[in-house]
PDB file of C-alpha atoms in Angstrom:
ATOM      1  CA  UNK O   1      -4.172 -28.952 -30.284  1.00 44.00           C
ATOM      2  CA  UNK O   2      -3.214 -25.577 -29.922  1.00 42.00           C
ATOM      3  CA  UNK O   3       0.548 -26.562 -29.945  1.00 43.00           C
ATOM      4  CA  UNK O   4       0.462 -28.012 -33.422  1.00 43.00           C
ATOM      5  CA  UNK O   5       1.591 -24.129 -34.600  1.00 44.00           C
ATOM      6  CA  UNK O   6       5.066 -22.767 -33.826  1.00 41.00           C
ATOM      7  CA  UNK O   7       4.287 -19.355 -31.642  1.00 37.00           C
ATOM      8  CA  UNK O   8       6.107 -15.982 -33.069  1.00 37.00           C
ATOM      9  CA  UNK O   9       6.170 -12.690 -31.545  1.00 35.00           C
ATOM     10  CA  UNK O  10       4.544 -10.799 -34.867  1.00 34.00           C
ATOM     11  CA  UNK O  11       1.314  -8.990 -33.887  1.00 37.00           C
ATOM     12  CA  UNK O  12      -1.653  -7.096 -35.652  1.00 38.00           C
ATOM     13  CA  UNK O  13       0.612  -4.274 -34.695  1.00 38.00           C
ATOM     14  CA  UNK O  14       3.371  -4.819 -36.910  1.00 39.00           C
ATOM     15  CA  UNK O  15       0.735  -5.543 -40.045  1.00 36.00           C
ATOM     16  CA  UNK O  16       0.449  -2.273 -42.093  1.00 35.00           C
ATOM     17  CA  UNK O  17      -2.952  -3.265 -43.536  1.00 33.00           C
ATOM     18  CA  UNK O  18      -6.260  -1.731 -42.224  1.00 33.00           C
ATOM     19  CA  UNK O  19      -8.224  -4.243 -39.789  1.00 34.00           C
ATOM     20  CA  UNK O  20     -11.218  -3.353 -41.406  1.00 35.00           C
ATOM     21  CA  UNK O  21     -10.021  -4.172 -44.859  1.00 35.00           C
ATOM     22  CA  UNK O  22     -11.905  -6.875 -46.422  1.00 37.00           C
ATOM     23  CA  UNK O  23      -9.517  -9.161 -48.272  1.00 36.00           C
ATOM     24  CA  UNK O  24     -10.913  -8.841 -51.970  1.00 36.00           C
ATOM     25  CA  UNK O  25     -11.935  -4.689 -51.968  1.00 32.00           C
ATOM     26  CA  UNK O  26     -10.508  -3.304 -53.916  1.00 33.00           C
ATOM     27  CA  UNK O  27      -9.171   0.348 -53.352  1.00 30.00           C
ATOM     28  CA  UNK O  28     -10.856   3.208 -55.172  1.00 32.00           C
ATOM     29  CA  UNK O  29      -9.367   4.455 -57.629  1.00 30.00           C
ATOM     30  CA  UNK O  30      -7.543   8.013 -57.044  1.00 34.00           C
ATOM     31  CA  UNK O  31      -7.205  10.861 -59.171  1.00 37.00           C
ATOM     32  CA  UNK O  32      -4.087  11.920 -60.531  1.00 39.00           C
ATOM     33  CA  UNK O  33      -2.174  14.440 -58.862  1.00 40.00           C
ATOM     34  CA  UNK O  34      -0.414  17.930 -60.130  1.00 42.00           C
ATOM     35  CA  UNK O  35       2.486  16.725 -62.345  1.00 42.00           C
ATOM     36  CA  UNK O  36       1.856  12.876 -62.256  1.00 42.00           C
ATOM     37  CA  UNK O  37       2.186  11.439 -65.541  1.00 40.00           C
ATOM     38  CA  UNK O  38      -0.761   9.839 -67.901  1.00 37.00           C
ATOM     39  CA  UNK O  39       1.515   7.097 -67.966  1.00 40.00           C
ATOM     40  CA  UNK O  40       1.858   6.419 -64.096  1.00 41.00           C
ATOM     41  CA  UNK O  41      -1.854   7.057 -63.529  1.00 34.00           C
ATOM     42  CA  UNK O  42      -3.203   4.145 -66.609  1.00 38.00           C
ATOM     43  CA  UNK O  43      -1.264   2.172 -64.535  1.00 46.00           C
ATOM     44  CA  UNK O  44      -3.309   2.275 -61.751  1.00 49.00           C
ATOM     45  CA  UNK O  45      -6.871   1.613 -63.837  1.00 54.00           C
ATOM     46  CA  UNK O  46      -9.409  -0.932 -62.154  1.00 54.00           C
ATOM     47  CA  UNK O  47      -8.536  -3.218 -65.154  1.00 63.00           C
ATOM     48  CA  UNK O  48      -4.719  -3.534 -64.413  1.00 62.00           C
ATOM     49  CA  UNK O  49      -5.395  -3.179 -60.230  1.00 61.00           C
ATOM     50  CA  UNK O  50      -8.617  -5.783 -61.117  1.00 78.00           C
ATOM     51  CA  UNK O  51      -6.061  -8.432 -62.787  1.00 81.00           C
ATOM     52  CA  UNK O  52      -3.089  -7.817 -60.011  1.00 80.00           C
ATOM     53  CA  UNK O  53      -5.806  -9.053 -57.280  1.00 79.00           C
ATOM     54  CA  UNK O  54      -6.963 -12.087 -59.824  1.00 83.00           C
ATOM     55  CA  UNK O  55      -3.591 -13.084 -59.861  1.00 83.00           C
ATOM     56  CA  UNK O  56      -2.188 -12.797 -56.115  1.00 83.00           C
ATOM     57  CA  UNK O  57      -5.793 -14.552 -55.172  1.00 83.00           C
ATOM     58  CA  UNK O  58      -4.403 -17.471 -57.285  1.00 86.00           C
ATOM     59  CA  UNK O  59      -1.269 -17.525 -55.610  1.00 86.00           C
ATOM     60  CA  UNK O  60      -3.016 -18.105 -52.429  1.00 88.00           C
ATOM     61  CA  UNK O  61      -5.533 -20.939 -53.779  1.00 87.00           C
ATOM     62  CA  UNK O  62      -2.430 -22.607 -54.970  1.00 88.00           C
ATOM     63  CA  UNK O  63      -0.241 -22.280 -52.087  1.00 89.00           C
ATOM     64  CA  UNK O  64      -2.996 -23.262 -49.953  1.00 90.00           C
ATOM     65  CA  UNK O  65      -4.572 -25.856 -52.015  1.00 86.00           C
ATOM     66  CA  UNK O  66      -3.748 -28.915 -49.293  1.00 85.00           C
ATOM     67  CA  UNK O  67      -4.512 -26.513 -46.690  1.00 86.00           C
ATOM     68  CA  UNK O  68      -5.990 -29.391 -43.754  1.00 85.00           C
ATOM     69  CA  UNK O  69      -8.876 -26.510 -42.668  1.00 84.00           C
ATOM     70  CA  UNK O  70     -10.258 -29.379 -40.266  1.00 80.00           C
ATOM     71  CA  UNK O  71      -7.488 -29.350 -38.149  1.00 84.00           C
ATOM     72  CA  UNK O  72      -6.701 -25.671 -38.297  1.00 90.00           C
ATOM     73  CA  UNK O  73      -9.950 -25.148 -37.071  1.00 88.00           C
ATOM     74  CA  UNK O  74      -9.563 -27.680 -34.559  1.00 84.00           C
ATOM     75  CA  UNK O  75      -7.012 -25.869 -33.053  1.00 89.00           C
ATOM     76  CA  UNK O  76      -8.530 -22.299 -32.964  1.00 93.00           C
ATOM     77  CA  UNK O  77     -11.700 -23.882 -31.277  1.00 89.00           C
ATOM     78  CA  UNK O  78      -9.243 -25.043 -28.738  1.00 88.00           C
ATOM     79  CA  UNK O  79      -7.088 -21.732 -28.550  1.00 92.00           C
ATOM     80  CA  UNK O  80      -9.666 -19.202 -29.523  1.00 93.00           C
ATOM     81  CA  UNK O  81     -12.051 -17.168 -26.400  1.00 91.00           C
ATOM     82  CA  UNK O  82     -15.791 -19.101 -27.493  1.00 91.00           C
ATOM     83  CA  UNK O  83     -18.147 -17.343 -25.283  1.00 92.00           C
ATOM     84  CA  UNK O  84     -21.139 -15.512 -25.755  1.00 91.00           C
ATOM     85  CA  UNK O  85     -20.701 -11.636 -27.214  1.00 90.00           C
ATOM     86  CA  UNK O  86     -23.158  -8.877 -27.145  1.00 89.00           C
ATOM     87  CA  UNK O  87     -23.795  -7.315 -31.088  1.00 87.00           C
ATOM     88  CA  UNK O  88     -26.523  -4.132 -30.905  1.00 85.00           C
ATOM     89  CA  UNK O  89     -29.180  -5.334 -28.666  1.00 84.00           C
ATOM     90  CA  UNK O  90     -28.748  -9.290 -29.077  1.00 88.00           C
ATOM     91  CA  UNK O  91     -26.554 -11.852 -27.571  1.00 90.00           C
ATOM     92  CA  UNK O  92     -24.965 -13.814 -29.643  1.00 89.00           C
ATOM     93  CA  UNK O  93     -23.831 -17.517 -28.098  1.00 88.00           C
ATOM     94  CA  UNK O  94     -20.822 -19.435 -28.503  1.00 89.00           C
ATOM     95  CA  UNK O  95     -18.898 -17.041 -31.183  1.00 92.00           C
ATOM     96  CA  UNK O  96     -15.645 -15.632 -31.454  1.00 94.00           C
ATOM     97  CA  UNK O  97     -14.448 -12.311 -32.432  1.00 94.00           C
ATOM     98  CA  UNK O  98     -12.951 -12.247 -36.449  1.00 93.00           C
ATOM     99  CA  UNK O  99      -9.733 -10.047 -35.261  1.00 95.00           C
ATOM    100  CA  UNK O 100      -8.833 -12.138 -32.263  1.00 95.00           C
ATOM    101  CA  UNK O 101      -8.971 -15.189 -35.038  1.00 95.00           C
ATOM    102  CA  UNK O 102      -6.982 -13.149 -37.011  1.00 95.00           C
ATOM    103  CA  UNK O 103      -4.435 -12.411 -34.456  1.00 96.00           C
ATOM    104  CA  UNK O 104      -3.926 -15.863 -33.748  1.00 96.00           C
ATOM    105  CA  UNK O 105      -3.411 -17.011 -37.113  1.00 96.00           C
ATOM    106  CA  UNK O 106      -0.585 -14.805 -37.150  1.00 96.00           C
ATOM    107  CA  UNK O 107       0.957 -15.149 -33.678  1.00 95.00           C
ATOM    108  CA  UNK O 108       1.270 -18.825 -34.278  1.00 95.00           C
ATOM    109  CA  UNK O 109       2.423 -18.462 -37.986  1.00 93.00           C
ATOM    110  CA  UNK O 110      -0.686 -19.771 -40.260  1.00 94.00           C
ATOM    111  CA  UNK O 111      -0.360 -16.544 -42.118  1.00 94.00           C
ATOM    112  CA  UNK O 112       2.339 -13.957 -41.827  1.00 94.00           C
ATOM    113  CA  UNK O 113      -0.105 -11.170 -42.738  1.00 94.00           C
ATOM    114  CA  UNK O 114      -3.759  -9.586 -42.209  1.00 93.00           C
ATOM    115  CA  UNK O 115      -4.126 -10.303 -45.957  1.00 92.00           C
ATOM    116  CA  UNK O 116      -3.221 -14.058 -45.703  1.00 94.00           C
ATOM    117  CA  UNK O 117      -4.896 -14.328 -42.506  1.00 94.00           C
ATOM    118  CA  UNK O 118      -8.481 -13.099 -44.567  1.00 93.00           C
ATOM    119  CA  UNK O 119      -7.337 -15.171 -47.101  1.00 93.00           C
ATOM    120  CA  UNK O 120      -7.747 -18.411 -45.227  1.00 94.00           C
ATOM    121  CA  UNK O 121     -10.786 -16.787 -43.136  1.00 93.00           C
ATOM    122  CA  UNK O 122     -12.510 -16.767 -46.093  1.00 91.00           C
ATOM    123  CA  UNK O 123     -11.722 -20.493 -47.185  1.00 90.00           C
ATOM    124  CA  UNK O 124     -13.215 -21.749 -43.213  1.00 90.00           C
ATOM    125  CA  UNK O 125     -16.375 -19.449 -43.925  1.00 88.00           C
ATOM    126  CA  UNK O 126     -16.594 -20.816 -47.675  1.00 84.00           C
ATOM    127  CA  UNK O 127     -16.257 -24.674 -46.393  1.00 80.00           C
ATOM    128  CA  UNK O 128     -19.137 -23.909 -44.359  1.00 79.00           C
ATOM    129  CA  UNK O 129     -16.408 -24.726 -40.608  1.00 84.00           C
ATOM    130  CA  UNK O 130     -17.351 -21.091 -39.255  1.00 89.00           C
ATOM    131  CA  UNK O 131     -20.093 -19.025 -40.363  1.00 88.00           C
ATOM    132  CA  UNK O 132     -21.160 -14.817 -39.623  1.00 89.00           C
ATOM    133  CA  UNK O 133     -23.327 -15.601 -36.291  1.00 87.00           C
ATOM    134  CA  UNK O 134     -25.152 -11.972 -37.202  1.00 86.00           C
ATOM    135  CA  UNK O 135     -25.445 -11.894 -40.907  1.00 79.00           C
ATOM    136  CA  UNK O 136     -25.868 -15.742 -41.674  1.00 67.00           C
ATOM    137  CA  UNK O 137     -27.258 -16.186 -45.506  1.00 43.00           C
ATOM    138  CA  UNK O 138     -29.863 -18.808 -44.920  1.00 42.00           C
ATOM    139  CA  UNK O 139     -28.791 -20.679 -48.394  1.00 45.00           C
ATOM    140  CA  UNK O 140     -25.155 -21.128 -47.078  1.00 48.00           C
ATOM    141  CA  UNK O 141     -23.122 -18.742 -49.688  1.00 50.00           C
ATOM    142  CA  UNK O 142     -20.691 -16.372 -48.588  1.00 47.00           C
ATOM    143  CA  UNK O 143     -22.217 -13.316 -48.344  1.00 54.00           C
ATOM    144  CA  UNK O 144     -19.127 -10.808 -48.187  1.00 64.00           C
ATOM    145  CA  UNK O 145     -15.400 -11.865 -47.125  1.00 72.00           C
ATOM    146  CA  UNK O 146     -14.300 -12.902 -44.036  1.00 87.00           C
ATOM    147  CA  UNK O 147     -13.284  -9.987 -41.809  1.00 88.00           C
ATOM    148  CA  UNK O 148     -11.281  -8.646 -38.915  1.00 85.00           C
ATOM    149  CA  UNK O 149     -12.450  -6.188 -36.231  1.00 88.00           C
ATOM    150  CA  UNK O 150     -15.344  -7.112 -34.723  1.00 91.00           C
ATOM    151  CA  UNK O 151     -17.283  -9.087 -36.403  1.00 90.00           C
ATOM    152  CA  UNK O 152     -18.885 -12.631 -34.416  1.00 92.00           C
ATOM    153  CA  UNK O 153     -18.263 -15.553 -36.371  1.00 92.00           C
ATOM    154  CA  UNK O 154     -19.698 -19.298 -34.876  1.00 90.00           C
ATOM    155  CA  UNK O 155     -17.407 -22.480 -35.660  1.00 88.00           C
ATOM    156  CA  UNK O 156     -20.190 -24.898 -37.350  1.00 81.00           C
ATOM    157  CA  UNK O 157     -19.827 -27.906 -34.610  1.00 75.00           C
ATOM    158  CA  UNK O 158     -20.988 -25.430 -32.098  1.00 77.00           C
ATOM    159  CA  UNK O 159     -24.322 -25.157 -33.548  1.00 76.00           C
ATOM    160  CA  UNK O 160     -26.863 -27.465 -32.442  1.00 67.00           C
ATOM    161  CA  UNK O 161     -29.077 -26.943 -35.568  1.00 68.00           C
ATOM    162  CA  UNK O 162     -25.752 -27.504 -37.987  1.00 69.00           C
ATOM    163  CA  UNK O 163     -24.512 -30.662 -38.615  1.00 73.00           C
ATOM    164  CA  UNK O 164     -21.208 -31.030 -39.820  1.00 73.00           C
ATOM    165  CA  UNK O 165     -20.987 -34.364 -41.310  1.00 79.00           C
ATOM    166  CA  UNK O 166     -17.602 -33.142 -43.549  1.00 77.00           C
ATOM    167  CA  UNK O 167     -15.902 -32.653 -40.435  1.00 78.00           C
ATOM    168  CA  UNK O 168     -17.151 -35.885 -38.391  1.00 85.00           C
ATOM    169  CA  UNK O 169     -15.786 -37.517 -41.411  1.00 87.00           C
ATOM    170  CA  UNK O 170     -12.955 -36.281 -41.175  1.00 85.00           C
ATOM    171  CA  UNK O 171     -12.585 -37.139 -37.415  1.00 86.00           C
ATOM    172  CA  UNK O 172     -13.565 -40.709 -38.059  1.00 90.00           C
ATOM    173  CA  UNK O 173     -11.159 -41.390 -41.031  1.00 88.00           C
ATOM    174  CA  UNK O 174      -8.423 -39.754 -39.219  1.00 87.00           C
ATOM    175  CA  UNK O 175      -8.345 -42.596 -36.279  1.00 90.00           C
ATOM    176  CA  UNK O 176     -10.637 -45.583 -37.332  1.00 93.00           C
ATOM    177  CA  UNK O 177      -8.511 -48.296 -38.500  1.00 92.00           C
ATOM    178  CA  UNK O 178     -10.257 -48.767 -42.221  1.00 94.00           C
ATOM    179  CA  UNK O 179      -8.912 -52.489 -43.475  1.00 94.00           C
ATOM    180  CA  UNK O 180     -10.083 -55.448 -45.034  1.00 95.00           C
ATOM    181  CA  UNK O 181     -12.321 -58.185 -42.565  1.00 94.00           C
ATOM    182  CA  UNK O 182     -13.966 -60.898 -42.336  1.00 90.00           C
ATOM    183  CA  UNK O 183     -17.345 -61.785 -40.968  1.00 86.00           C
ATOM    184  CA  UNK O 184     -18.523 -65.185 -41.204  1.00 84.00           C
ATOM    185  CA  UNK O 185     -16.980 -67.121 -44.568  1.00 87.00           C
ATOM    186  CA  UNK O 186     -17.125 -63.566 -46.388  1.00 91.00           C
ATOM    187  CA  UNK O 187     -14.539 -61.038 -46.665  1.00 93.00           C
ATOM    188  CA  UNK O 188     -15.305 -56.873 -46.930  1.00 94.00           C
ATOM    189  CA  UNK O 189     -12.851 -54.643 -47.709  1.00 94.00           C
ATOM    190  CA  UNK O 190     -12.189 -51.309 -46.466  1.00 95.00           C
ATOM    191  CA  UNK O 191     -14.507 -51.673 -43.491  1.00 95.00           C
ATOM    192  CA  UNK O 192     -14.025 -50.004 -39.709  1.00 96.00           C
ATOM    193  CA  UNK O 193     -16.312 -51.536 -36.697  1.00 95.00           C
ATOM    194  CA  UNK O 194     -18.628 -49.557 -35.131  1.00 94.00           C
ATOM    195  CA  UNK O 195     -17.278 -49.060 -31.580  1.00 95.00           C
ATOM    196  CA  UNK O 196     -14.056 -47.447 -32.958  1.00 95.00           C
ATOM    197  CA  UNK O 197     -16.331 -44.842 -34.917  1.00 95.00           C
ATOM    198  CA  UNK O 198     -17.483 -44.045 -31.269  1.00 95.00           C
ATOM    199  CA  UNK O 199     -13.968 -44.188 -30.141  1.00 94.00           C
ATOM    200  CA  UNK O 200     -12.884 -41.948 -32.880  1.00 92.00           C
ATOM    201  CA  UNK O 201     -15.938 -39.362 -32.040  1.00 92.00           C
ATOM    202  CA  UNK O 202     -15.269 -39.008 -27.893  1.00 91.00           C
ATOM    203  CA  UNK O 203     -11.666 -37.935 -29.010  1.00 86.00           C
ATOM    204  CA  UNK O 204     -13.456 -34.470 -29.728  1.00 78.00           C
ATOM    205  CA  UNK O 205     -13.764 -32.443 -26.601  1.00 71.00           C
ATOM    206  CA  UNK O 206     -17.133 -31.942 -28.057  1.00 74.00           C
ATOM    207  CA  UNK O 207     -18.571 -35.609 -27.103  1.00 84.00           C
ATOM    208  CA  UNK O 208     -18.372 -36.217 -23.976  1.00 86.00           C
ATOM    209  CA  UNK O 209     -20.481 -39.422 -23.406  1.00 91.00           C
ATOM    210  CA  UNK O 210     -20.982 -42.718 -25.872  1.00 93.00           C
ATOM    211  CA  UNK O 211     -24.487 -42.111 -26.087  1.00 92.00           C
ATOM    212  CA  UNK O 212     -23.329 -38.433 -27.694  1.00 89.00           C
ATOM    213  CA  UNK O 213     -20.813 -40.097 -29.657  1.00 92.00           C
ATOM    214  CA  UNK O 214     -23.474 -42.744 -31.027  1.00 92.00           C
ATOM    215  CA  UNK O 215     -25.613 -40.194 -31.818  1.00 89.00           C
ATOM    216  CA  UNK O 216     -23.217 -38.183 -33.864  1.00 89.00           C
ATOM    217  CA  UNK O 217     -22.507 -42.130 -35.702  1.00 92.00           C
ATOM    218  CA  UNK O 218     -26.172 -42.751 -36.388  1.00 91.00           C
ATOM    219  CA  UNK O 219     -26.791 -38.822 -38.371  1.00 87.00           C
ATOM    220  CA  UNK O 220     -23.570 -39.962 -40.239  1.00 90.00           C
ATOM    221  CA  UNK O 221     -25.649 -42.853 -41.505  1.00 90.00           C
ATOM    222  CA  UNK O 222     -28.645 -40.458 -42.433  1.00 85.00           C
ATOM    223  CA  UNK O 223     -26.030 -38.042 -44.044  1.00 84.00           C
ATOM    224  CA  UNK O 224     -25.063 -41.572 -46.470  1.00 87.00           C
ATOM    225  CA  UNK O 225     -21.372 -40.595 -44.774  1.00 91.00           C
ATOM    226  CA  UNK O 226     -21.431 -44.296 -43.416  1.00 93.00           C
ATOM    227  CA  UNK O 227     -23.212 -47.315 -44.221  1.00 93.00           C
ATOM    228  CA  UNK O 228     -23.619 -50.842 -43.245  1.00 92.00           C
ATOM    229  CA  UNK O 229     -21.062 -52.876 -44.647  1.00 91.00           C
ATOM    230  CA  UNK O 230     -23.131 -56.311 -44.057  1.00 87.00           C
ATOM    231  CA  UNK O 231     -25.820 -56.049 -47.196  1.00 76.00           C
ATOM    232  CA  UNK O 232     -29.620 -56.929 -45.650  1.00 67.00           C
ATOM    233  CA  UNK O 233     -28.108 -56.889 -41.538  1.00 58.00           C
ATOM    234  CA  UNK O 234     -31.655 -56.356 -39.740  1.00 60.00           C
ATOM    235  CA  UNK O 235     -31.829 -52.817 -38.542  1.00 67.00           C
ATOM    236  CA  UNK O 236     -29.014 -51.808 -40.998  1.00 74.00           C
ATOM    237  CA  UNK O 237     -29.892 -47.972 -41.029  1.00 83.00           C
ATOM    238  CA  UNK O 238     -29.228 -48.110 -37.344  1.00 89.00           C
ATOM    239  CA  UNK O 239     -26.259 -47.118 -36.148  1.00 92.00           C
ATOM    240  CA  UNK O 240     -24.170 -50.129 -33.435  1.00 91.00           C
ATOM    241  CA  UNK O 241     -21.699 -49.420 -31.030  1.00 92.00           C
ATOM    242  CA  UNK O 242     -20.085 -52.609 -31.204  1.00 92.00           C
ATOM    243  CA  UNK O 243     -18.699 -55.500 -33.764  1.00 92.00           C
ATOM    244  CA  UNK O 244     -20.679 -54.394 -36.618  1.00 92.00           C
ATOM    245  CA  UNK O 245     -18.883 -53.722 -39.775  1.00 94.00           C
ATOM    246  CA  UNK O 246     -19.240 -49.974 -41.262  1.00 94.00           C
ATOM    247  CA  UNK O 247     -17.112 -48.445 -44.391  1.00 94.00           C
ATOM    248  CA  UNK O 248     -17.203 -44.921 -45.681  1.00 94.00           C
ATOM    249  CA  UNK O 249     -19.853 -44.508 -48.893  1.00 90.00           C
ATOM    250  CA  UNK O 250     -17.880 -42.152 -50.418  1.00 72.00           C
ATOM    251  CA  UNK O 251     -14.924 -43.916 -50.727  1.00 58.00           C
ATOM    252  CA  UNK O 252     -17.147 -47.102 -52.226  1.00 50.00           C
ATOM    253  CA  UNK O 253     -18.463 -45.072 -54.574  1.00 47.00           C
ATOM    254  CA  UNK O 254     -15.507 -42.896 -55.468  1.00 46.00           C
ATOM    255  CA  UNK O 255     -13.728 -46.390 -56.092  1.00 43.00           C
ATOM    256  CA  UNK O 256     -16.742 -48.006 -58.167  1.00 44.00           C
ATOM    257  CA  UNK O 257     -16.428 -44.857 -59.982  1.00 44.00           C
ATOM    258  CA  UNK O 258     -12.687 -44.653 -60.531  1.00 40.00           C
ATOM    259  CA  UNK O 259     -12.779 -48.639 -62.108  1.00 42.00           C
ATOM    260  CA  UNK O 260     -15.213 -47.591 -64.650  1.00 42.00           C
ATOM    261  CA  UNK O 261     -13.446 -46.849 -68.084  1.00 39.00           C
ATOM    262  CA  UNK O 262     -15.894 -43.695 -68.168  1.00 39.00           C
ATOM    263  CA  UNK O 263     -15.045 -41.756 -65.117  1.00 37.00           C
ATOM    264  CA  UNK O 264     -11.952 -40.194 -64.315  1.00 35.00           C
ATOM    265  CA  UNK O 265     -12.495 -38.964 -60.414  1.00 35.00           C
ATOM    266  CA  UNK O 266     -15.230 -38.075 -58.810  1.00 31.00           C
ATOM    267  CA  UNK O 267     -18.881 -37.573 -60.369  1.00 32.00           C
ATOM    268  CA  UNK O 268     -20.452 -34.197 -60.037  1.00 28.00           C
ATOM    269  CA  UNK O 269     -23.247 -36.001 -58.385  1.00 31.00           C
ATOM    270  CA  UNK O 270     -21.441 -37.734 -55.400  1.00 32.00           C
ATOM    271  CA  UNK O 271     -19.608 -34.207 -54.772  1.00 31.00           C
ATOM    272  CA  UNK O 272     -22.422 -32.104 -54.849  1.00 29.00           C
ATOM    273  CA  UNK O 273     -24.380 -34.928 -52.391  1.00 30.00           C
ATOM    274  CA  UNK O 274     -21.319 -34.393 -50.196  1.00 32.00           C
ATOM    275  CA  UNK O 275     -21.424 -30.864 -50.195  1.00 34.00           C
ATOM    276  CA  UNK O 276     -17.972 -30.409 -51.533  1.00 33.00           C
ATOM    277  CA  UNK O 277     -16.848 -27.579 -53.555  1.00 34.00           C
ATOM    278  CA  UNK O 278     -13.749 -27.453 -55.730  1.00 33.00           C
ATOM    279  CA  UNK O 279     -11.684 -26.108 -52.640  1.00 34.00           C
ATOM    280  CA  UNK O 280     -12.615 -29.246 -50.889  1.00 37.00           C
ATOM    281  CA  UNK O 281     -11.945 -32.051 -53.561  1.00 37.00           C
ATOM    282  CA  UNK O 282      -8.394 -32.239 -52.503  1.00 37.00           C
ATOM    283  CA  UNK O 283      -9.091 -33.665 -49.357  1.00 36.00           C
ATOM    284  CA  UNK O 284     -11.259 -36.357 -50.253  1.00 35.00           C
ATOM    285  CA  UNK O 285      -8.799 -37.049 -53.574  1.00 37.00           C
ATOM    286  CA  UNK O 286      -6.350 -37.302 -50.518  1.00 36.00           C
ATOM    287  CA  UNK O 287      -8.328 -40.104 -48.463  1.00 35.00           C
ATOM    288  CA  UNK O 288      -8.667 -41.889 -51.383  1.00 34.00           C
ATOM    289  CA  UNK O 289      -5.311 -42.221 -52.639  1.00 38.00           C
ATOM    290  CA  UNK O 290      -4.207 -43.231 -48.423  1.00 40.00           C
TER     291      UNK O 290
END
């Protein structure tokens, strides 16, 4: 995975930003030097600087709006040095180090600078892929930006007591084959069988055994990420590596929701059951128009 960016030669080195700047401080405001004019020194008020910060921030949202985070983080789990670091007195397991994240985001050309590099930091940490091993906010909201130096950070699928079920989507819609079939005189549409959701899953260097993979399949069905595509099959809420039919719910109900004359996308309720913020819409508006 780790060859799906182009390598450059630019290092942290060459970046004229602090490492320990966060991405949205901003600087303090100075005062005005002997001779500088009123003129040059309104120009710098928190206001103007305030609205210059609002506006390159948008720039960045926009230009990174189909951003695929899944697989970027795919590939600095697979690049990255995961290993357990020592912070104070505690040992931390399985994290990685913010600046060496940092550094490889810009070594292999994600961002071509520390403040583009924070930029998309902060969208893993506010998707909920990585999180602050140290200062994790038990509700889940991003408690200050993402940051260089060092500063542990834990991708979320190394986490026993974290369940990603976004990302496990993601891995099954990305290589199940999701098409119409047929079982018995009845036809389903948009259906995958249940031993190619365990195929999909032991593509991960994560799973490394069917049972692991099956596991993963069965807390998708408890997460309503996958269903049952047979209505009333005996044991239905039990996941079967096998011939069984499957289909994503979201996409069902994204569908159902998209034929009524009142909707227009996606309800508020099936995104905030998903977990999806507006930063992640576009990927799931993306699956549903493939």
């Amino acid at each position: 995975m780790s060859g799906v960016f182009d390598r450059s030669k630019l290092m942290l080195g060459d970046v004229g930003l602090m490492l320990s700047s966060p991405i949205h401080t901003p600087r303090s405001l100075r005062t005005p030097s002997a001779g500088a004019s009123p003129k040059a020194f309104f120009n710098k008020s928190p206001s103007t600087k305030d609205a210059s910060a609002a506006k390159a921030e948008r720039s960045l949202e926009e230009r990174f709006e189909n951003l695929d985070t899944f697989g970027l983080v795919s590939s600095m789990r697979n690049s990255l040095t995961v290993r357990d670091h020592l912070h104070g007195l505690k040992l931390y397991q399985k994290t990685f180090v913010g600046q060496e994240a940092i550094k490889w985001m810009i070594q292999n050309r994600v961002a071509e600078n520390l403040e583009v590099a924070l930029f998309i930091g902060g969208m893993l940490y506010q998707q909920g892929l990585i999180y602050d091993a140290v200062r994790d906010d038990e509700d889940g909201d991003l408690v200050e930006p993402f940051k260089a130096g060092y500063h542990l950070y834990r991708f979320s699928g190394d986490d026993e007591n974290r369940f990603d079920a976004d990302l496990w989507e993601h891995v099954l819609s990305s290589h199940v084959v999701v098409r119409d079939r047929r079982q018995g005189l009845k036809k389903y549409p948009d259906t995958f069988l249940g031993l190619e959701a365990v195929q999909a899953c032991l593509k991960s260097e994560e799973v490394k055994t069917r049972a692991e993979a099956k596991e993963i399949c069965q807390k998708l069905i408890d997460a309503q990420v996958i269903e049952a595509a047979v209505p009333n099959e005996v044991n239905d809420r039990t996941f079967v590596d096998g011939m069984n039919l499957y289909r994503f719910v979201c996409k069902r109900d994204s569908m159902s929701e998209l034929s009524s004359p009142a909707s227009s996308g996606l309800s508020r309720g099936s995104s905030a059951r998903l977990g999806l913020g507006s930063s992640r819409n576009h990927i799931l508006e993306h699956k549903l128009s493939n």
